Amino acid sequence: MAVTNESHPEEFILLGFADRPWLELPLFVILLITYPTAMMGNITIILVSKLDPHLHSPMYFFLTNLSFLDMCYTTSIVPQMLFNLGNSKKTISYLGCAVQLYIFHTMGSTECLLLALMSLDRYVAICKPLHYTLIMNQRICVLLVSIVWLSGMTCAASEATVTLQLPLCGLNKLDHLLCEIPVLIKIACGEKNVNELTLFVICIFTLAVPLCLILASYACIGHAMLKIKSSEGRKKAFGTCFSHLIVVLLFYGPGISMYLQSPSSITRDQPKFMALFYGVVTPTLNPFIYTLRNKDVKGALGNLTRRVFSSK
């Protein structure tokens, strides 16, 4: 570990895959392809949901928020990763690290809560169809999304602030591709039990509780689907839920394996691969998952494409 005379160094050295330099070029190429793909896919979802009147419903309002969130999420880490992978000096300033810490964890916490809110929407749509428009009206949807964003920001800000106050004793090497809370806690010196406990409690609120709500919602949805006599109706209900379930598994799986354990027990390469998965892979795949299995989105996308070409 490189040591300076400061408790908080001016910059951090991000080691990344320094022990496996042959990985850097393939990773650079992959990020160079996936980042624009993620941005274009999520922008397309937002445009289609806003421009097509048939998609002006709570489900697509939440999906638009998810797409915007994914764009911010991946943008908070990928440009800096690309810069470091293409540069011999793999550093990030202390201020840059703090900003990345706040934004990355705000987006992660908010996405956990938003996915739970989206499952609640599906529960009301399938289990309470006659009351759906009354319960999930525009005012309620805006209020719920505002609460989700505010809660995500609050959780991330509180944990990031506590983490940044930890003494690092001048240590400025992070064995990671970015600044992430568990890795900073791991290299900190002094007493870290309070920080680990705080991180665990916040992760219970942002990971475990939303996941339990999602599982409970889908248990009720599954029970309701068994009562649907029409095979077409059952198929439609399954189709609207299947995409969301895939996204939940892709996001929560790596998140739980990373955050619901003590930072001191995290293996060396685990943070790198997990961050790449929930910070790059998931935001890239989400638009395709929701588009490929959704006839409404595919139809709206086709209509929008025809309108663009016909106007020319």
Short mmCIF file of C-alpha atoms in Angstrom, two decimals:
data_model
loop_
_atom_site.label_atom_id
_atom_site.label_comp_id
_atom_site.label_asym_id
_atom_site.label_seq_id
_atom_site.Cartn_x
_atom_site.Cartn_y
_atom_site.Cartn_z
CA MET A 1 0.00 0.00 0.00
CA ALA A 2 1.25 3.47 -0.91
CA VAL A 3 1.24 5.76 2.11
CA THR A 4 1.19 9.57 2.20
CA ASN A 5 1.43 11.95 5.13
CA GLU A 6 -2.28 12.85 4.90
CA SER A 7 -5.25 11.14 6.47
CA HIS A 8 -7.13 11.72 3.21
CA PRO A 9 -4.90 11.54 0.11
CA GLU A 10 -5.24 14.02 -2.76
CA GLU A 11 -5.95 11.15 -5.13
CA PHE A 12 -6.53 7.40 -5.20
CA ILE A 13 -4.75 4.90 -7.39
CA LEU A 14 -7.28 2.45 -8.80
CA LEU A 15 -5.42 -0.82 -9.27
CA GLY A 16 -8.22 -2.51 -11.22
CA PHE A 17 -6.76 -5.52 -13.03
CA ALA A 18 -3.13 -4.42 -12.63
CA ASP A 19 -2.17 -8.03 -11.83
CA ARG A 20 -3.82 -9.13 -15.11
CA PRO A 21 -3.00 -6.41 -17.64
CA TRP A 22 -4.13 -8.62 -20.53
CA LEU A 23 -7.72 -8.04 -19.35
CA GLU A 24 -7.56 -4.27 -19.80
CA LEU A 25 -7.84 -4.08 -23.62
CA PRO A 26 -10.80 -6.51 -23.89
CA LEU A 27 -12.54 -4.70 -21.01
CA PHE A 28 -11.92 -1.32 -22.68
CA VAL A 29 -13.46 -2.57 -25.93
CA ILE A 30 -16.44 -4.12 -24.12
CA LEU A 31 -17.12 -0.87 -22.21
CA LEU A 32 -16.70 1.15 -25.40
CA ILE A 33 -19.48 -0.93 -26.97
CA THR A 34 -21.81 -1.43 -23.99
CA TYR A 35 -21.84 2.19 -22.75
CA PRO A 36 -23.26 3.77 -25.96
CA THR A 37 -25.59 0.76 -26.30
CA ALA A 38 -26.91 1.31 -22.76
CA MET A 39 -27.37 5.04 -23.36
CA MET A 40 -29.14 4.58 -26.71
CA GLY A 41 -31.36 1.78 -25.38
CA ASN A 42 -32.48 3.72 -22.32
CA ILE A 43 -32.99 6.97 -24.27
CA THR A 44 -35.15 4.99 -26.73
CA ILE A 45 -37.30 3.64 -23.87
CA ILE A 46 -37.77 7.18 -22.49
CA LEU A 47 -38.64 8.67 -25.90
CA VAL A 48 -41.06 5.88 -26.84
CA SER A 49 -42.81 6.06 -23.45
CA LYS A 50 -43.20 9.83 -23.69
CA LEU A 51 -44.20 10.09 -27.38
CA ASP A 52 -46.65 7.19 -27.66
CA PRO A 53 -50.02 7.94 -25.97
CA HIS A 54 -50.68 4.20 -25.49
CA LEU A 55 -47.73 4.04 -23.07
CA HIS A 56 -48.92 6.86 -20.81
CA SER A 57 -49.60 4.51 -17.90
CA PRO A 58 -48.04 4.01 -14.43
CA MET A 59 -46.01 1.00 -15.61
CA TYR A 60 -44.23 3.00 -18.30
CA PHE A 61 -43.89 6.03 -16.03
CA PHE A 62 -41.91 3.83 -13.64
CA LEU A 63 -39.99 2.27 -16.56
CA THR A 64 -39.01 5.76 -17.77
CA ASN A 65 -37.63 6.51 -14.31
CA LEU A 66 -35.72 3.23 -14.35
CA SER A 67 -34.19 4.05 -17.75
CA PHE A 68 -33.14 7.53 -16.60
CA LEU A 69 -31.72 6.04 -13.41
CA ASP A 70 -29.74 3.41 -15.38
CA MET A 71 -28.28 6.13 -17.61
CA CYS A 72 -27.05 8.07 -14.55
CA TYR A 73 -25.87 4.85 -12.88
CA THR A 74 -23.64 3.68 -15.72
CA THR A 75 -22.45 7.23 -16.51
CA SER A 76 -21.20 7.64 -12.95
CA ILE A 77 -18.56 4.94 -13.48
CA VAL A 78 -17.97 3.98 -17.13
CA PRO A 79 -16.34 7.21 -18.50
CA GLN A 80 -13.85 7.16 -15.65
CA MET A 81 -13.20 3.43 -16.21
CA LEU A 82 -12.56 4.03 -19.92
CA PHE A 83 -10.18 6.91 -19.13
CA ASN A 84 -8.18 4.80 -16.67
CA LEU A 85 -8.11 1.68 -18.88
CA GLY A 86 -6.74 3.77 -21.75
CA ASN A 87 -4.22 5.56 -19.57
CA SER A 88 -1.08 4.44 -17.80
CA LYS A 89 -1.92 6.68 -14.82
CA LYS A 90 -4.97 5.07 -13.23
CA THR A 91 -6.00 7.64 -10.66
CA ILE A 92 -9.06 9.52 -9.42
CA SER A 93 -8.94 12.66 -7.26
CA TYR A 94 -10.29 12.54 -3.71
CA LEU A 95 -13.07 14.94 -4.72
CA GLY A 96 -13.84 12.85 -7.82
CA CYS A 97 -13.97 9.73 -5.66
CA ALA A 98 -16.39 11.40 -3.22
CA VAL A 99 -18.67 12.58 -6.06
CA GLN A 100 -18.62 9.11 -7.65
CA LEU A 101 -19.37 7.55 -4.26
CA TYR A 102 -22.47 9.71 -3.75
CA ILE A 103 -23.85 9.37 -7.29
CA PHE A 104 -23.14 5.63 -7.71
CA HIS A 105 -24.70 4.66 -4.39
CA THR A 106 -27.64 7.06 -4.81
CA MET A 107 -28.50 5.39 -8.11
CA GLY A 108 -28.01 1.90 -6.66
CA SER A 109 -30.18 2.54 -3.58
CA THR A 110 -32.88 4.24 -5.67
CA GLU A 111 -32.97 1.38 -8.18
CA CYS A 112 -33.50 -1.16 -5.40
CA LEU A 113 -36.51 0.79 -4.13
CA LEU A 114 -37.84 1.56 -7.63
CA LEU A 115 -37.85 -2.13 -8.58
CA ALA A 116 -39.93 -2.82 -5.47
CA LEU A 117 -42.33 -0.04 -6.48
CA MET A 118 -42.63 -1.53 -9.97
CA SER A 119 -43.55 -4.91 -8.48
CA LEU A 120 -46.23 -3.17 -6.37
CA ASP A 121 -47.62 -1.67 -9.58
CA ARG A 122 -47.82 -5.13 -11.18
CA TYR A 123 -49.49 -6.50 -8.02
CA VAL A 124 -52.23 -3.84 -8.14
CA ALA A 125 -52.68 -4.25 -11.93
CA ILE A 126 -53.17 -8.04 -11.73
CA CYS A 127 -54.66 -8.59 -8.26
CA LYS A 128 -56.80 -5.40 -8.04
CA PRO A 129 -57.59 -4.64 -11.71
CA LEU A 130 -60.89 -2.87 -11.02
CA HIS A 131 -59.21 -0.46 -8.60
CA TYR A 132 -55.97 -0.01 -10.56
CA THR A 133 -56.68 3.41 -12.08
CA LEU A 134 -57.99 4.68 -8.75
CA ILE A 135 -55.02 3.44 -6.69
CA MET A 136 -52.23 4.13 -9.21
CA ASN A 137 -53.38 7.57 -10.36
CA GLN A 138 -50.89 10.15 -11.63
CA ARG A 139 -50.65 12.03 -8.33
CA ILE A 140 -49.93 8.85 -6.35
CA CYS A 141 -47.35 7.67 -8.92
CA VAL A 142 -45.45 10.98 -8.81
CA LEU A 143 -45.57 10.93 -4.99
CA LEU A 144 -44.29 7.33 -4.80
CA VAL A 145 -41.45 7.98 -7.26
CA SER A 146 -40.47 11.14 -5.36
CA ILE A 147 -40.34 9.17 -2.10
CA VAL A 148 -38.20 6.48 -3.78
CA TRP A 149 -35.70 9.03 -5.12
CA LEU A 150 -35.56 10.95 -1.83
CA SER A 151 -35.08 7.73 0.17
CA GLY A 152 -32.33 6.52 -2.18
CA MET A 153 -30.51 9.84 -1.91
CA THR A 154 -30.82 9.92 1.88
CA CYS A 155 -29.53 6.36 2.36
CA ALA A 156 -26.60 6.86 -0.01
CA ALA A 157 -25.67 10.27 1.38
CA SER A 158 -25.71 9.09 4.99
CA GLU A 159 -23.54 6.02 4.34
CA ALA A 160 -21.15 7.81 1.94
CA THR A 161 -20.67 10.68 4.41
CA VAL A 162 -19.90 8.30 7.28
CA THR A 163 -17.48 6.32 5.07
CA LEU A 164 -15.60 9.43 3.90
CA GLN A 165 -14.98 10.39 7.53
CA LEU A 166 -13.02 7.19 8.15
CA PRO A 167 -9.28 7.74 8.62
CA LEU A 168 -7.30 6.19 5.76
CA CYS A 169 -3.89 6.90 7.35
CA GLY A 170 -2.67 8.11 3.97
CA LEU A 171 -3.37 4.84 2.18
CA ASN A 172 -4.25 5.72 -1.41
CA LYS A 173 -4.41 2.43 -3.33
CA LEU A 174 -7.84 0.93 -4.02
CA ASP A 175 -7.91 -2.60 -5.43
CA HIS A 176 -10.94 -1.72 -7.54
CA LEU A 177 -12.09 -0.10 -10.79
CA LEU A 178 -14.00 2.68 -8.99
CA CYS A 179 -14.74 4.19 -5.60
CA GLU A 180 -17.21 2.01 -3.72
CA ILE A 181 -18.15 2.05 -0.04
CA PRO A 182 -17.18 -1.55 0.98
CA VAL A 183 -13.71 -1.16 -0.59
CA LEU A 184 -13.07 2.17 1.19
CA ILE A 185 -14.19 0.66 4.51
CA LYS A 186 -11.87 -2.31 3.93
CA ILE A 187 -8.71 -0.15 3.50
CA ALA A 188 -9.57 2.28 6.33
CA CYS A 189 -7.54 2.13 9.51
CA GLY A 190 -8.89 2.34 13.03
CA GLU A 191 -12.28 1.24 14.32
CA LYS A 192 -14.64 0.22 11.50
CA ASN A 193 -17.37 -1.70 13.33
CA VAL A 194 -19.75 1.27 13.40
CA ASN A 195 -19.35 1.81 9.63
CA GLU A 196 -19.88 -1.88 8.87
CA LEU A 197 -22.99 -1.93 11.08
CA THR A 198 -24.34 1.26 9.45
CA LEU A 199 -23.76 -0.20 5.98
CA PHE A 200 -25.49 -3.44 6.98
CA VAL A 201 -28.55 -1.61 8.42
CA ILE A 202 -28.90 0.61 5.33
CA CYS A 203 -28.53 -2.41 3.04
CA ILE A 204 -31.29 -4.19 4.97
CA PHE A 205 -33.54 -1.22 4.20
CA THR A 206 -32.51 -0.79 0.54
CA LEU A 207 -31.88 -4.43 -0.43
CA ALA A 208 -33.48 -6.99 1.88
CA VAL A 209 -36.78 -5.20 2.62
CA PRO A 210 -37.51 -4.29 -1.04
CA LEU A 211 -36.62 -7.83 -2.12
CA CYS A 212 -39.05 -9.28 0.44
CA LEU A 213 -41.76 -6.93 -0.86
CA ILE A 214 -41.03 -8.03 -4.43
CA LEU A 215 -41.22 -11.72 -3.49
CA ALA A 216 -44.46 -11.15 -1.55
CA SER A 217 -45.95 -9.23 -4.51
CA TYR A 218 -45.10 -11.98 -6.96
CA ALA A 219 -46.40 -14.68 -4.63
CA CYS A 220 -49.77 -12.88 -4.68
CA ILE A 221 -49.50 -12.33 -8.45
CA GLY A 222 -48.76 -16.02 -9.01
CA HIS A 223 -51.79 -16.99 -6.91
CA ALA A 224 -54.00 -14.54 -8.87
CA MET A 225 -52.69 -15.80 -12.22
CA LEU A 226 -53.75 -19.35 -11.36
CA LYS A 227 -57.33 -18.07 -11.03
CA ILE A 228 -57.33 -16.49 -14.51
CA LYS A 229 -59.38 -18.84 -16.70
CA SER A 230 -58.37 -17.35 -20.04
CA SER A 231 -55.04 -18.70 -21.31
CA GLU A 232 -54.56 -15.45 -23.25
CA GLY A 233 -55.12 -13.39 -20.11
CA ARG A 234 -52.74 -15.59 -18.13
CA LYS A 235 -50.12 -15.27 -20.87
CA LYS A 236 -50.44 -11.46 -20.95
CA ALA A 237 -50.13 -11.21 -17.16
CA PHE A 238 -47.08 -13.49 -17.18
CA GLY A 239 -45.48 -11.46 -20.00
CA THR A 240 -45.74 -8.16 -18.13
CA CYS A 241 -44.16 -9.67 -15.00
CA PHE A 242 -41.46 -11.88 -16.53
CA SER A 243 -39.33 -8.97 -17.79
CA HIS A 244 -39.42 -7.30 -14.38
CA LEU A 245 -38.46 -10.54 -12.62
CA ILE A 246 -35.39 -10.96 -14.87
CA VAL A 247 -34.26 -7.38 -14.12
CA VAL A 248 -34.77 -7.98 -10.38
CA LEU A 249 -32.62 -11.14 -10.46
CA LEU A 250 -29.87 -9.45 -12.50
CA PHE A 251 -29.68 -6.47 -10.14
CA TYR A 252 -30.37 -7.92 -6.70
CA GLY A 253 -28.20 -11.04 -7.09
CA PRO A 254 -24.83 -9.25 -7.37
CA GLY A 255 -25.97 -6.48 -5.01
CA ILE A 256 -26.80 -8.91 -2.20
CA SER A 257 -23.56 -10.87 -2.66
CA MET A 258 -21.61 -7.61 -2.38
CA TYR A 259 -23.39 -5.62 0.32
CA LEU A 260 -25.04 -8.09 2.71
CA GLN A 261 -21.71 -9.28 4.06
CA SER A 262 -18.95 -7.66 6.07
CA PRO A 263 -16.58 -5.56 3.88
CA SER A 264 -13.63 -7.29 5.59
CA SER A 265 -14.79 -10.65 4.20
CA ILE A 266 -15.01 -9.48 0.58
CA THR A 267 -12.59 -11.29 -1.73
CA ARG A 268 -10.10 -9.38 -3.86
CA ASP A 269 -11.80 -9.56 -7.28
CA GLN A 270 -15.42 -9.71 -6.09
CA PRO A 271 -16.02 -5.91 -6.05
CA LYS A 272 -14.65 -5.51 -9.60
CA PHE A 273 -16.83 -8.14 -11.25
CA MET A 274 -19.92 -7.26 -9.19
CA ALA A 275 -19.59 -3.52 -10.01
CA LEU A 276 -19.22 -4.34 -13.71
CA PHE A 277 -22.32 -6.50 -13.52
CA TYR A 278 -24.77 -4.20 -11.72
CA GLY A 279 -23.19 -0.96 -13.00
CA VAL A 280 -22.67 -1.89 -16.67
CA VAL A 281 -24.29 -5.20 -17.69
CA THR A 282 -27.70 -4.61 -16.07
CA PRO A 283 -28.24 -1.04 -17.42
CA THR A 284 -27.26 -2.31 -20.89
CA LEU A 285 -29.60 -5.32 -20.82
CA ASN A 286 -32.64 -3.64 -19.21
CA PRO A 287 -33.93 -1.88 -22.37
CA PHE A 288 -33.63 -5.09 -24.40
CA ILE A 289 -35.33 -7.19 -21.70
CA TYR A 290 -38.30 -4.82 -21.51
CA THR A 291 -38.49 -4.35 -25.28
CA LEU A 292 -38.06 -7.91 -26.56
CA ARG A 293 -40.84 -9.38 -24.39
CA ASN A 294 -43.23 -6.42 -24.54
CA LYS A 295 -45.59 -6.13 -27.52
CA ASP A 296 -46.70 -2.62 -26.52
CA VAL A 297 -43.13 -1.25 -26.49
CA LYS A 298 -42.24 -3.05 -29.74
CA GLY A 299 -45.39 -1.70 -31.38
CA ALA A 300 -44.72 1.84 -30.15
CA LEU A 301 -41.10 1.61 -31.31
CA GLY A 302 -42.25 0.45 -34.75
CA ASN A 303 -44.78 3.31 -34.97
CA LEU A 304 -42.15 5.85 -33.93
CA THR A 305 -39.67 4.51 -36.51
CA ARG A 306 -42.29 4.70 -39.27
CA ARG A 307 -43.21 8.26 -38.29
CA VAL A 308 -39.55 9.34 -38.38
CA PHE A 309 -38.93 7.82 -41.83
CA SER A 310 -42.25 9.00 -43.28
CA SER A 311 -41.55 12.57 -42.17
CA LYS A 312 -38.33 12.45 -44.19
#
